[in-house]
Amino acid sequence: MARIVAADDDETPQFHSISPVSDSTLGQLLKNVSDVRKLAIGDETPLHDGDELTNTVPFVLSFDNLTYNVSLRPKLNFRDLIPRRKTEDPELAQTVTPNTKTLLNDISGETRDGEIMAVLGASGSGKSTLIDALANRIARGSLRGTVKLNGETLHSRMLKVISAYVMQDDLLFPMLTVEETLMFAAEFRLPRSLPKSKKKLRVQALIEQLGIKNAAKTIIGDEGHRGISGGERRRVSIGIDIIHDPILLFLDEPTSGLDSTSAFMVVKVLKRIAQSGSIVIMSIHQPSHRVLGLLNRLIFLSRGETVFSGSPASLRPFFAEFGSPIPESENLTEFALDLIRELEGSNGGTRGLIEFNKKWREMKKENNRQPPFTPPLSPLNLTLKEAIAASISRGKLAAAIPTSATTAATALTVPAFANPIWIEIATLSKRSMLNSRRQPELFGIRLASVFITGFILATVFWRIDSSPKGVQERLGFFAFAMSTMFYTCADALPVFLHERYIFMRETAYNAYRRSSYVLSHAIVAFPSLVFLSLAFAATTFWAVGLDGGPMGFLFYCLIILASFWSGSSFVTFLSGVVPHVMLGYTIVVAILAYFLLFSGFFINRNRIPDYWIWFHYMSLVKYPYEAVLQNEFSDPTKCFVRGVQIFDNTPLGVLPEGMKLRLVDSLSRSLGTTISSSTCLTTGADILTQQGVTQLSKWHCLLITVAFGFFFRVLFYFCLLLGSKNKRK
């Protein structure tokens, strides 16, 4: 008994029973089914050989009446601010701009395994929108119409398992080699129970299929690092998404930005993928003659409507009957696209071509029907799940594996995620660290900035004494040092912003869980924070002359590490919210400035107005600042103001020493106590009370700072959960 399972991201996998399909029965059912369907619907693509059919399970993807409208934001004009009298004049009513725009209007078509369907049209015609609609990248409820595979409606959870989507942009880690990139994709998409040797074999076979064997050991590269060519990058992007050998493959303009030869090589790879038993659907702007020879079905769109649907061989008779014959020397698609653009600019638009396409399709169907007419057969008369199970048994969908060696032919599973969460975390961490290790200059610059900041602070606040002036200097040092920890973390902002679309592509089809990415992101970031904390603490603690000895230094290191941790988590959370690096930097700098303002250094907690006191407790700088103050001033035996030092930082501080002694003696007689030049007047506890640091111990401040780090990581997870659905609304 075969089983297929598909589950949502965080749901428990559900298993469905499927009747077993024997090889002999399947071979008999496969024979001539695809050819019968082609003859029945008037398809002009070549028929298959009978022997070839028995190697794959036929799949037919059909879509009917796809319609997609989007709401337009009304433009605010000055005249709209002036109240106007309502009118019932229909002519005036027609001049009102509609609040919706139709991107797809009643689009229908069909394609099957072994074929490439190409969607063509000018920019803005709806090519990418149609690909998104078929790939379930439009939110439920926004799209009208049906998408079916073998006559059964495709649901989101099943589509994620059996399909792949290749974005238009090449989103790759620049410092990984081609082989490493594909191997990591195999680790994500192929199950843990599959031996690593077999995963390597799958990667090597895919490299051969993609035609990039010579570039296997070359890094991907970017603007600052020389790597593979543009055509090879595009093929690697395709390879990442087909590592599990999907049944459905969707591509958004895979030849965009490539020269003619590179584009031909990419489509040639797609042809081999289709011939292995997949359905390939892609958008393409303007294919060359050689590329056109590799395509099986074409759909031309104009402003969201179908103006042609059929095989490339049908283009000449179609436009000849329309009254615009294609010259022999003309490229078929170039002529068609030029004619469509010309019609779009005319008064009548493409309405005539749209209506002619509908009549032409109906006429071709009638001409190919021979009585008695036999309606199209359902492929093998199998259910969709049975067909998928049979396809898996023939090597498709590598993410599906036998549950045991003895039940390889009868028990198949396709879980929502190929690996458990700890494998995902380990693989993500390994990939990130490998990519970072090959760019040591990034961490080097960050470490150097911390060393330089620490050196400047150490030399400016060199060996601060315990006088009243020294107390003020220590307070200034701590406020600046703790805020520096958070500003230094701002360089973590571009990390996720650069990886955002890689993350969205990989999680869209359940390569790994979002929670795995969040945990991996934190694990990879933490070791560098330890080195930065030790570097800053060692540079400043003894040079400034801070108190506390070895235990004081240990706590100083811990609170700096906690500050780096909470600051890094806060910036990471913001990177999940803001879309652009410069906007993110602006927000980070502004918020950190507010945190410093309300930390308690510039204005005492008791002096902050009641309507702003909430910001004081939200300040990330407050808790590290109060922690280092308590670490510094917690020694009850240490005195900071003695005798005549009481006049320091006042206008009386300029008086001669003798005059100060007489003033102290007079003051002691007035108070009825004895105050000598050695009498301690202000201890560390007094300073903490003056600064309003009386509510929390230093260990509580440390724990709260660490907790803030975890809190922002949780918020980052929810940002990814809610903000990376990767679907149009």
XYZ file of C-alpha atoms in Angstrom:
729
model
C 0.000 0.000 0.000
C 1.631 3.256 -1.095
C 1.294 6.423 0.953
C 1.630 10.085 0.107
C 1.785 12.785 2.765
C 1.896 16.530 2.535
C 1.549 18.983 5.382
C 1.652 22.705 6.016
C 4.706 24.356 7.515
C 3.923 23.775 11.173
C 1.260 21.107 10.973
C 1.578 17.437 11.765
C 2.068 15.433 8.583
C -1.006 13.565 7.429
C -0.676 10.299 5.529
C -3.056 9.190 2.829
C -3.465 5.629 1.664
C -2.960 4.833 -2.005
C -3.624 1.590 -3.743
C -0.476 -0.104 -5.044
C 0.166 0.020 -8.784
C 2.075 -2.930 -10.232
C 4.674 -2.299 -12.910
C 2.980 -4.551 -15.459
C -0.443 -3.000 -14.966
C 1.013 0.501 -15.051
C 2.883 -0.245 -18.273
C -0.314 -1.407 -19.967
C -2.270 1.600 -18.751
C 0.405 4.008 -19.900
C 0.343 2.807 -23.487
C -0.971 5.410 -25.929
C -2.916 7.401 -23.294
C -1.076 10.633 -24.023
C -1.505 10.184 -27.791
C -5.250 9.581 -27.424
C -5.590 12.836 -25.488
C -3.662 14.751 -28.142
C -5.863 13.463 -30.962
C -9.018 14.120 -28.964
C -8.308 17.797 -28.288
C -6.642 18.572 -31.626
C -3.111 18.987 -30.231
C -0.526 19.224 -33.015
C 2.561 18.315 -30.975
C 4.347 15.090 -31.993
C 3.101 11.784 -30.651
C 5.234 9.709 -28.319
C 6.728 6.333 -29.103
C 5.041 3.491 -27.335
C 8.233 2.278 -25.653
C 9.053 5.722 -24.317
C 5.679 6.118 -22.647
C 6.230 3.235 -20.292
C 9.158 5.044 -18.648
C 7.108 7.925 -17.230
C 3.717 8.508 -15.690
C 1.665 11.032 -17.695
C 0.632 14.215 -15.940
C -1.680 16.820 -17.436
C -1.836 20.307 -15.902
C -4.929 22.242 -16.908
C -6.089 25.696 -15.880
C -9.463 27.197 -16.651
C -10.856 30.728 -16.480
C -8.069 32.200 -14.352
C -8.999 35.772 -13.436
C -7.079 38.035 -11.106
C -7.953 41.611 -10.139
C -6.015 43.949 -7.880
C -7.223 47.015 -6.053
C -5.699 50.327 -7.055
C -4.818 52.944 -4.498
C -6.789 56.071 -5.325
C -4.643 59.050 -6.246
C -5.248 62.012 -3.990
C -5.857 65.159 -6.019
C -6.508 68.642 -4.729
C -9.950 68.623 -6.360
C -10.850 65.530 -4.345
C -10.580 67.611 -1.170
C -13.388 69.892 -2.370
C -16.890 68.489 -1.725
C -18.808 68.084 -4.954
C -22.447 67.469 -5.690
C -23.251 63.872 -6.678
C -24.383 63.400 -10.255
C -26.386 60.749 -12.011
C -25.003 61.635 -15.448
C -23.734 58.324 -16.920
C -21.156 60.119 -19.077
C -19.610 61.694 -16.001
C -19.815 58.412 -14.142
C -17.777 56.717 -16.853
C -14.939 59.187 -16.401
C -14.362 57.982 -12.823
C -11.215 55.833 -12.572
C -12.102 52.269 -11.540
C -10.605 51.065 -8.245
C -9.533 47.677 -9.616
C -7.234 46.524 -12.403
C -7.509 43.196 -14.189
C -4.136 41.457 -14.498
C -5.535 38.136 -15.774
C -8.837 37.728 -17.553
C -10.296 34.285 -18.251
C -7.008 32.518 -19.050
C -7.254 28.813 -19.890
C -4.802 26.224 -21.180
C -3.263 22.812 -20.777
C 0.170 21.189 -20.835
C 1.604 17.816 -19.958
C 4.778 16.072 -18.879
C 7.626 16.099 -21.353
C 6.649 19.542 -22.644
C 7.697 23.130 -22.128
C 4.924 25.700 -22.078
C 6.125 29.258 -22.634
C 4.136 32.370 -21.729
C 5.013 35.337 -23.958
C 4.022 38.957 -24.121
C 5.244 42.496 -23.724
C 6.180 43.945 -20.343
C 3.051 44.285 -18.235
C 1.111 41.730 -20.261
C 0.662 39.385 -17.285
C 3.369 36.758 -17.934
C 4.755 36.646 -14.408
C 1.270 36.950 -12.952
C 0.119 33.837 -14.814
C 3.180 31.897 -13.644
C 2.459 33.017 -10.065
C -1.174 31.969 -10.430
C -0.232 28.476 -11.589
C 2.411 28.146 -8.868
C -0.049 29.118 -6.113
C 1.799 32.352 -5.349
C -1.399 34.407 -5.278
C -3.308 34.574 -2.003
C -6.384 32.412 -1.658
C -9.546 34.293 -2.539
C -7.844 36.779 -4.853
C -7.597 34.396 -7.817
C -10.679 33.023 -9.548
C -10.633 29.898 -11.701
C -9.219 26.406 -11.277
C -5.815 24.773 -11.625
C -5.907 20.988 -11.895
C -3.385 18.194 -12.280
C -4.790 15.061 -13.905
C -8.283 16.433 -13.417
C -7.918 17.009 -9.656
C -7.666 20.405 -7.998
C -4.158 21.145 -6.754
C -4.047 22.108 -3.089
C -1.300 24.217 -1.562
C 0.176 21.512 0.628
C 0.496 19.008 -2.213
C 1.782 21.611 -4.673
C 4.635 22.525 -2.315
C 5.792 18.922 -2.345
C 5.653 18.172 -6.075
C 6.672 21.528 -7.586
C 9.466 24.082 -7.704
C 9.554 27.780 -8.584
C 12.635 29.496 -10.036
C 12.666 33.265 -9.547
C 13.857 35.688 -12.193
C 16.819 36.872 -10.129
C 19.794 34.622 -9.352
C 19.709 34.546 -5.556
C 22.830 32.685 -4.439
C 25.505 32.857 -1.748
C 28.481 34.426 -3.542
C 31.321 32.633 -1.751
C 30.047 29.069 -2.178
C 31.130 26.958 -5.116
C 28.616 25.552 -7.577
C 29.000 22.072 -6.121
C 28.629 23.323 -2.539
C 25.537 25.337 -3.455
C 23.824 22.312 -4.973
C 25.006 20.057 -2.139
C 23.426 22.330 0.464
C 20.220 22.303 -1.604
C 20.372 18.501 -1.520
C 20.846 18.556 2.261
C 17.722 20.707 2.605
C 15.413 19.025 0.106
C 16.479 15.372 0.272
C 15.598 13.327 3.368
C 18.049 12.548 6.166
C 17.593 8.802 5.653
C 19.138 9.115 2.185
C 22.889 8.402 2.516
C 25.209 11.305 1.869
C 26.898 9.317 -0.892
C 23.594 9.135 -2.781
C 23.045 12.849 -2.283
C 26.461 13.495 -3.802
C 25.578 11.237 -6.714
C 22.356 13.204 -7.223
C 24.338 16.471 -7.207
C 26.882 15.134 -9.691
C 24.109 13.878 -11.975
C 22.413 17.280 -11.774
C 25.672 19.076 -12.593
C 25.969 16.890 -15.673
C 22.341 17.574 -16.606
C 22.823 21.332 -16.198
C 26.023 21.304 -18.246
C 28.141 23.069 -15.602
C 30.718 20.369 -14.836
C 33.646 22.646 -15.716
C 32.428 25.256 -13.198
C 31.634 22.846 -10.346
C 34.596 23.971 -8.203
C 34.233 27.697 -8.995
C 32.613 30.098 -6.534
C 29.370 31.818 -7.542
C 30.947 35.262 -7.195
C 29.539 38.775 -6.969
C 30.584 42.326 -7.781
C 33.754 42.035 -5.716
C 34.653 38.411 -6.424
C 35.112 36.856 -9.848
C 32.954 33.765 -10.303
C 30.897 31.896 -12.872
C 29.194 33.425 -15.914
C 25.633 34.711 -16.040
C 24.338 31.698 -17.942
C 25.973 29.328 -15.451
C 24.482 31.293 -12.543
C 21.043 30.907 -14.067
C 21.516 27.155 -14.470
C 22.701 26.869 -10.858
C 19.563 28.749 -9.741
C 17.459 26.244 -11.648
C 19.455 23.343 -10.208
C 18.803 24.451 -6.630
C 15.062 24.214 -7.141
C 15.040 20.948 -9.085
C 17.418 19.042 -6.798
C 14.450 16.928 -5.640
C 13.354 16.298 -9.264
C 9.890 17.934 -9.065
C 6.925 17.000 -11.232
C 6.008 20.658 -11.853
C 8.621 23.322 -12.584
C 7.698 27.015 -12.868
C 10.225 29.611 -14.037
C 9.900 33.391 -14.232
C 11.864 34.577 -17.300
C 14.838 32.181 -16.919
C 16.548 33.659 -20.010
C 16.266 37.304 -18.943
C 19.578 39.153 -19.192
C 21.366 36.330 -21.017
C 22.920 36.355 -24.463
C 21.459 34.163 -27.205
C 23.812 31.233 -26.637
C 23.391 31.223 -22.849
C 19.606 31.469 -23.222
C 19.605 28.519 -25.614
C 21.704 26.444 -23.181
C 19.312 27.227 -20.330
C 16.220 26.220 -22.330
C 18.038 23.122 -23.566
C 18.534 22.132 -19.922
C 14.836 22.738 -19.287
C 14.001 20.508 -22.245
C 15.992 17.661 -20.700
C 14.212 18.230 -17.405
C 10.829 18.065 -19.136
C 11.781 14.869 -20.965
C 12.606 13.259 -17.624
C 8.899 13.393 -16.790
C 8.320 16.948 -15.568
C 5.939 19.672 -16.660
C 7.885 22.884 -17.344
C 6.067 26.217 -17.515
C 8.020 29.433 -17.956
C 7.615 33.025 -18.981
C 9.959 34.314 -21.664
C 10.274 37.726 -23.275
C 11.407 37.099 -26.842
C 12.836 33.641 -27.702
C 15.262 33.168 -30.571
C 14.591 30.770 -33.436
C 16.677 28.039 -31.764
C 14.903 28.483 -28.419
C 11.517 28.418 -30.138
C 12.390 25.002 -31.578
C 12.630 23.610 -28.034
C 9.188 24.849 -26.935
C 6.033 22.759 -27.191
C 3.236 25.168 -26.298
C 2.903 28.940 -26.429
C 0.533 31.357 -24.765
C 0.682 34.983 -25.916
C -0.798 37.501 -23.495
C -1.819 41.102 -24.022
C -2.898 43.102 -20.989
C -3.963 39.969 -19.169
C -5.871 38.340 -22.033
C -4.986 35.411 -24.288
C -4.318 36.403 -27.898
C -2.825 33.069 -28.982
C -2.630 29.596 -27.470
C -1.145 26.647 -29.312
C 2.017 25.015 -30.620
C 4.799 26.976 -32.365
C 3.830 25.252 -35.622
C 0.387 26.867 -35.367
C 1.716 30.434 -35.434
C 1.941 30.720 -39.242
C -1.548 29.381 -40.055
C -3.045 31.337 -37.147
C -1.793 34.735 -38.237
C -2.381 33.863 -41.914
C -6.067 33.254 -41.202
C -6.177 36.389 -39.078
C -5.043 38.352 -42.094
C -1.464 39.103 -41.073
C 0.690 36.348 -42.592
C 4.194 35.925 -41.217
C 6.931 36.442 -43.852
C 9.175 33.434 -44.421
C 12.310 35.265 -43.322
C 10.701 36.643 -40.147
C 11.204 35.249 -36.648
C 7.790 33.882 -35.632
C 7.656 35.238 -32.092
C 9.193 38.601 -33.020
C 6.526 39.109 -35.667
C 3.744 38.056 -33.292
C 4.937 40.319 -30.482
C 5.420 43.288 -32.827
C 1.918 42.816 -34.223
C 0.433 42.578 -30.730
C 2.206 45.793 -29.656
C 0.957 47.516 -32.805
C -2.611 46.428 -32.090
C -2.327 47.544 -28.450
C -1.538 51.030 -29.678
C -4.484 51.131 -32.086
C -7.992 52.345 -31.318
C -9.566 48.900 -31.237
C -6.723 47.336 -29.271
C -6.283 43.571 -29.335
C -9.987 42.787 -28.923
C -10.247 41.511 -32.507
C -7.258 39.192 -32.051
C -8.648 37.900 -28.756
C -12.003 37.037 -30.315
C -10.316 35.480 -33.356
C -8.193 33.270 -31.072
C -11.325 31.937 -29.369
C -13.006 31.149 -32.710
C -9.823 29.643 -34.152
C -9.401 27.291 -31.182
C -12.998 26.149 -31.437
C -12.632 25.609 -35.170
C -9.474 23.521 -34.750
C -11.171 21.352 -32.152
C -14.150 20.743 -34.439
C -11.914 19.887 -37.401
C -9.986 17.321 -35.354
C -13.099 15.574 -34.033
C -14.032 12.458 -35.984
C -17.317 10.712 -35.151
C -17.879 8.820 -33.076
C -16.015 11.292 -30.824
C -14.315 9.817 -27.750
C -13.819 12.318 -24.934
C -10.292 12.768 -23.550
C -9.218 10.050 -21.188
C -7.970 10.712 -17.688
C -4.309 9.651 -17.634
C -4.321 5.966 -16.738
C -7.617 6.462 -14.935
C -5.505 6.857 -11.802
C -6.120 9.283 -8.998
C -3.584 12.080 -8.662
C -2.016 10.540 -5.575
C -1.740 7.177 -7.302
C -0.081 8.815 -10.297
C 2.383 10.629 -8.020
C 3.148 7.377 -6.193
C 3.773 5.625 -9.510
C 5.986 8.495 -10.650
C 7.995 8.329 -7.433
C 8.549 4.619 -7.925
C 10.176 5.498 -11.266
C 12.651 7.925 -9.715
C 10.788 11.256 -9.717
C 10.427 13.436 -6.639
C 13.589 12.453 -4.801
C 12.251 13.877 -1.542
C 9.953 10.858 -1.369
C 11.679 7.796 0.028
C 10.688 4.279 1.029
C 9.896 3.908 4.686
C 11.902 0.689 4.757
C 13.962 -1.367 2.383
C 11.425 -4.191 2.314
C 8.539 -1.958 1.387
C 10.224 0.168 -1.254
C 7.581 -0.600 -3.838
C 4.575 -0.276 -1.588
C 5.271 2.418 1.045
C 6.300 5.913 0.023
C 6.263 9.078 2.101
C 6.511 12.732 1.167
C 6.776 14.741 4.410
C 6.212 18.472 4.560
C 9.885 18.922 5.490
C 12.601 16.567 4.367
C 14.613 16.807 7.599
C 14.044 17.285 11.335
C 14.689 20.692 12.808
C 18.150 19.930 14.223
C 19.429 18.808 10.824
C 18.090 22.019 9.288
C 19.800 24.139 11.966
C 23.103 22.313 11.493
C 22.978 22.648 7.697
C 21.997 26.326 7.779
C 24.733 27.082 10.311
C 27.346 25.232 8.271
C 26.375 27.135 5.123
C 26.427 30.546 6.807
C 29.753 29.944 8.522
C 31.324 28.653 5.308
C 30.142 31.723 3.400
C 31.374 34.036 6.187
C 34.718 32.267 6.586
C 35.527 33.045 2.965
C 34.934 36.728 3.655
C 37.170 37.268 6.723
C 37.486 40.949 5.928
C 33.920 41.518 7.143
C 34.596 40.261 10.664
C 38.066 41.810 10.571
C 36.639 45.273 9.949
C 34.111 44.806 12.732
C 36.783 43.613 15.186
C 39.073 46.484 14.200
C 36.307 49.019 14.820
C 35.763 47.626 18.322
C 39.510 47.678 19.053
C 39.842 51.255 17.797
C 36.816 52.393 19.824
C 38.203 50.677 22.914
C 41.653 52.192 22.337
C 40.236 55.701 21.988
C 38.149 55.320 25.161
C 41.097 53.833 27.042
C 43.389 56.701 26.132
C 40.784 59.400 26.762
C 39.720 57.993 30.150
C 43.195 56.728 31.097
C 43.480 55.698 34.754
C 40.536 57.632 36.115
C 40.957 58.465 39.800
C 38.329 58.197 42.536
C 37.776 61.920 42.957
C 34.385 63.599 42.330
C 35.620 64.527 38.851
C 36.644 60.927 38.362
C 33.124 59.818 39.275
C 31.629 62.031 36.591
C 34.177 60.769 34.073
C 33.337 57.160 34.949
C 29.642 57.836 34.405
C 30.398 59.351 31.005
C 32.635 56.430 30.068
C 29.987 53.857 30.973
C 27.207 55.680 29.103
C 29.298 56.005 25.953
C 30.718 52.464 26.176
C 27.343 50.783 26.627
C 25.720 52.736 23.813
C 28.702 51.899 21.583
C 27.882 48.198 22.004
C 24.516 48.758 20.361
C 25.734 51.065 17.604
C 28.408 48.523 16.681
C 25.662 45.947 16.111
C 24.136 48.039 13.325
C 26.326 46.212 10.819
C 24.117 43.134 11.325
C 21.329 44.971 9.490
C 22.341 44.057 5.897
C 22.844 40.351 6.717
C 19.200 39.329 6.485
C 18.331 42.045 3.977
C 20.816 40.428 1.567
C 19.487 36.950 2.343
C 15.799 37.884 2.433
C 14.901 36.670 -1.049
C 17.058 33.554 -0.733
C 15.160 32.803 2.475
C 11.793 33.454 0.818
C 12.656 31.227 -2.137
C 13.821 28.361 0.055
C 10.997 28.471 2.592
C 8.293 28.916 -0.058
C 8.616 25.211 -0.876
C 9.512 23.970 2.620
C 13.267 23.563 2.216
C 13.449 24.253 5.960
C 11.403 25.747 8.779
C 11.443 29.432 9.588
C 12.226 28.584 13.197
C 15.331 26.708 12.023
C 16.545 29.808 10.219
C 16.022 32.015 13.302
C 17.889 29.607 15.595
C 20.690 29.115 13.075
C 21.003 32.877 12.597
C 21.460 33.315 16.361
C 23.939 30.420 16.677
C 26.137 31.698 13.847
C 26.128 35.271 15.168
C 27.002 34.419 18.791
C 30.697 33.328 18.510
C 31.707 36.601 16.869
C 29.975 38.496 19.689
C 32.140 36.639 22.233
C 35.342 37.745 20.484
C 34.114 41.327 20.208
C 33.182 41.397 23.906
C 36.566 40.086 25.038
C 38.353 42.533 22.741
C 36.512 45.562 24.101
C 36.654 44.472 27.748
C 40.378 43.678 27.654
C 41.130 46.993 25.945
C 39.255 49.208 28.392
C 38.896 47.552 31.823
C 42.445 47.955 33.192
C 43.365 50.970 31.071
C 40.476 53.022 32.442
C 41.125 51.723 35.966
C 37.760 50.131 36.636
C 37.110 48.486 39.990
C 36.140 44.934 40.910
C 39.203 42.812 40.304
C 38.940 39.482 38.416
C 35.256 38.980 39.277
C 34.500 42.559 38.275
C 36.243 41.959 34.941
C 34.256 38.747 34.407
C 30.944 40.532 35.016
C 32.118 43.405 32.799
C 32.711 40.889 29.989
C 29.325 39.268 30.557
C 27.361 42.521 30.471
C 29.192 43.623 27.313
C 28.389 40.250 25.718
C 24.760 40.596 26.799
C 24.671 44.093 25.295
C 26.067 42.825 22.005
C 23.526 39.973 22.078
C 20.486 42.193 22.709
C 21.729 44.820 20.243
C 22.345 42.221 17.542
C 18.891 40.707 18.148
C 17.246 44.135 18.017
C 18.937 45.016 14.718
C 18.087 41.567 13.314
C 14.447 42.123 14.213
C 14.467 45.482 12.436
C 16.014 43.852 9.357
C 12.929 41.645 9.181
C 10.677 44.720 9.241
C 12.364 47.320 7.032
C 12.812 46.638 3.309
C 15.918 48.764 2.593
C 19.365 49.065 4.175
C 19.493 52.870 4.307
C 16.024 53.091 5.822
C 17.072 50.487 8.363
C 20.210 52.406 9.342
C 18.185 55.583 9.806
C 15.713 53.833 12.103
C 18.446 52.045 14.074
C 20.423 55.228 14.729
C 17.306 57.141 15.768
C 15.989 54.478 18.144
C 19.392 53.877 19.758
C 19.706 57.623 20.336
C 16.365 57.541 22.157
C 17.513 54.538 24.190
C 20.602 56.478 25.304
C 18.555 59.588 26.107
C 16.277 57.662 28.462
C 18.976 55.395 29.920
C 19.323 57.506 33.081
C 22.646 59.175 32.270
C 21.389 62.466 30.818
C 18.385 62.717 33.107
C 17.801 60.872 36.366
C 14.952 58.365 36.473
C 13.227 60.415 39.182
C 13.288 63.489 36.927
C 11.825 61.864 33.798
C 8.213 63.015 33.193
C 5.543 60.409 33.905
C 4.402 60.339 30.285
C 7.923 59.287 29.162
C 8.847 56.928 32.004
C 7.704 53.902 29.973
C 10.472 54.597 27.461
C 13.008 54.539 30.296
C 12.078 50.935 31.109
C 12.097 49.975 27.420
C 15.575 51.420 26.862
C 18.076 48.707 25.989
C 20.915 50.933 27.229
C 19.359 51.405 30.703
C 20.020 47.900 32.004
C 23.673 47.476 30.902
C 24.374 51.025 32.114
C 22.924 50.355 35.569
C 24.687 46.965 35.708
C 28.177 48.414 35.110
C 27.475 51.208 37.608
C 26.674 48.655 40.293
C 29.695 46.595 39.303
C 31.882 49.686 39.718
C 30.377 51.283 42.821
C 29.344 48.226 44.824
C 32.453 48.159 47.095
C 31.238 49.560 50.481
C 34.804 50.317 51.640
C 35.698 52.567 48.730
C 35.211 56.295 49.146
C 34.798 58.802 46.333
C 34.457 62.144 48.205
C 36.622 62.962 51.263
C 36.804 66.202 53.286
C 37.533 69.216 51.108
C 36.689 67.216 47.929
C 33.104 68.150 48.713
C 33.816 71.497 47.018
C 34.992 69.934 43.770
C 32.777 70.541 40.734
C 31.505 73.756 42.448
C 32.620 77.422 42.267
C 34.311 76.911 45.674
C 36.629 74.356 44.138
C 39.043 77.147 43.051
C 39.642 78.327 46.636
C 43.012 77.682 48.306
C 43.377 74.462 50.301
C 43.572 76.328 53.615
C 40.360 78.200 52.937
C 38.634 74.913 52.101
C 39.784 73.407 55.417
C 38.398 76.369 57.359
C 35.076 76.075 55.489
C 34.915 72.363 56.313
C 35.694 73.087 59.979
C 32.964 75.747 60.075
C 30.553 73.362 58.403
C 31.321 70.594 60.923
C 30.692 72.934 63.873
C 27.370 74.001 62.342
C 26.296 70.391 61.839
C 27.541 69.292 65.234
C 29.843 66.631 63.783
C 33.495 66.184 62.990
C 34.554 66.456 59.326
C 38.241 66.221 58.628
C 40.172 66.092 55.356
C 40.014 62.276 55.466
C 36.344 61.903 56.396
C 34.408 59.929 53.767
C 31.391 61.890 52.637
C 30.233 59.913 49.545
C 30.466 56.153 49.035
C 29.577 54.040 45.997
C 26.116 53.397 47.435
C 25.528 57.148 47.651
C 26.464 57.542 43.975
C 24.066 54.756 42.974
C 21.297 56.455 44.960
C 22.046 59.801 43.324
C 21.836 58.146 39.879
C 18.545 56.435 40.755
C 20.070 52.948 40.441
C 18.179 51.361 43.299
C 15.523 49.093 41.809
C 17.456 46.154 40.330
C 20.635 44.295 41.175
C 23.379 43.973 38.590
C 22.502 40.314 37.978
C 18.872 41.215 37.356
C 20.026 43.837 34.867
C 22.181 41.197 33.149
C 19.270 38.752 32.906
C 16.916 41.412 31.554
C 19.458 42.378 28.895
C 19.805 38.737 27.834
C 16.024 38.337 27.880
C 15.677 41.322 25.555
C 17.891 39.470 23.085
C 15.636 36.414 23.121
C 12.547 38.614 22.940
C 13.703 40.304 19.745
C 14.650 36.930 18.232
C 11.083 35.770 18.848
C 9.780 38.952 17.221
C 12.110 38.284 14.288
C 10.554 34.823 13.925
C 7.047 36.269 13.805
C 8.194 38.830 11.222
C 9.400 35.959 9.046
C 6.231 33.994 9.693
C 3.893 36.843 8.779
C 5.989 38.819 6.318
C 7.464 36.140 4.043
C 4.415 34.412 2.633
C 5.785 35.183 -0.824
C 2.297 35.492 -2.286
C 0.467 38.273 -4.062
C -2.619 39.568 -2.353
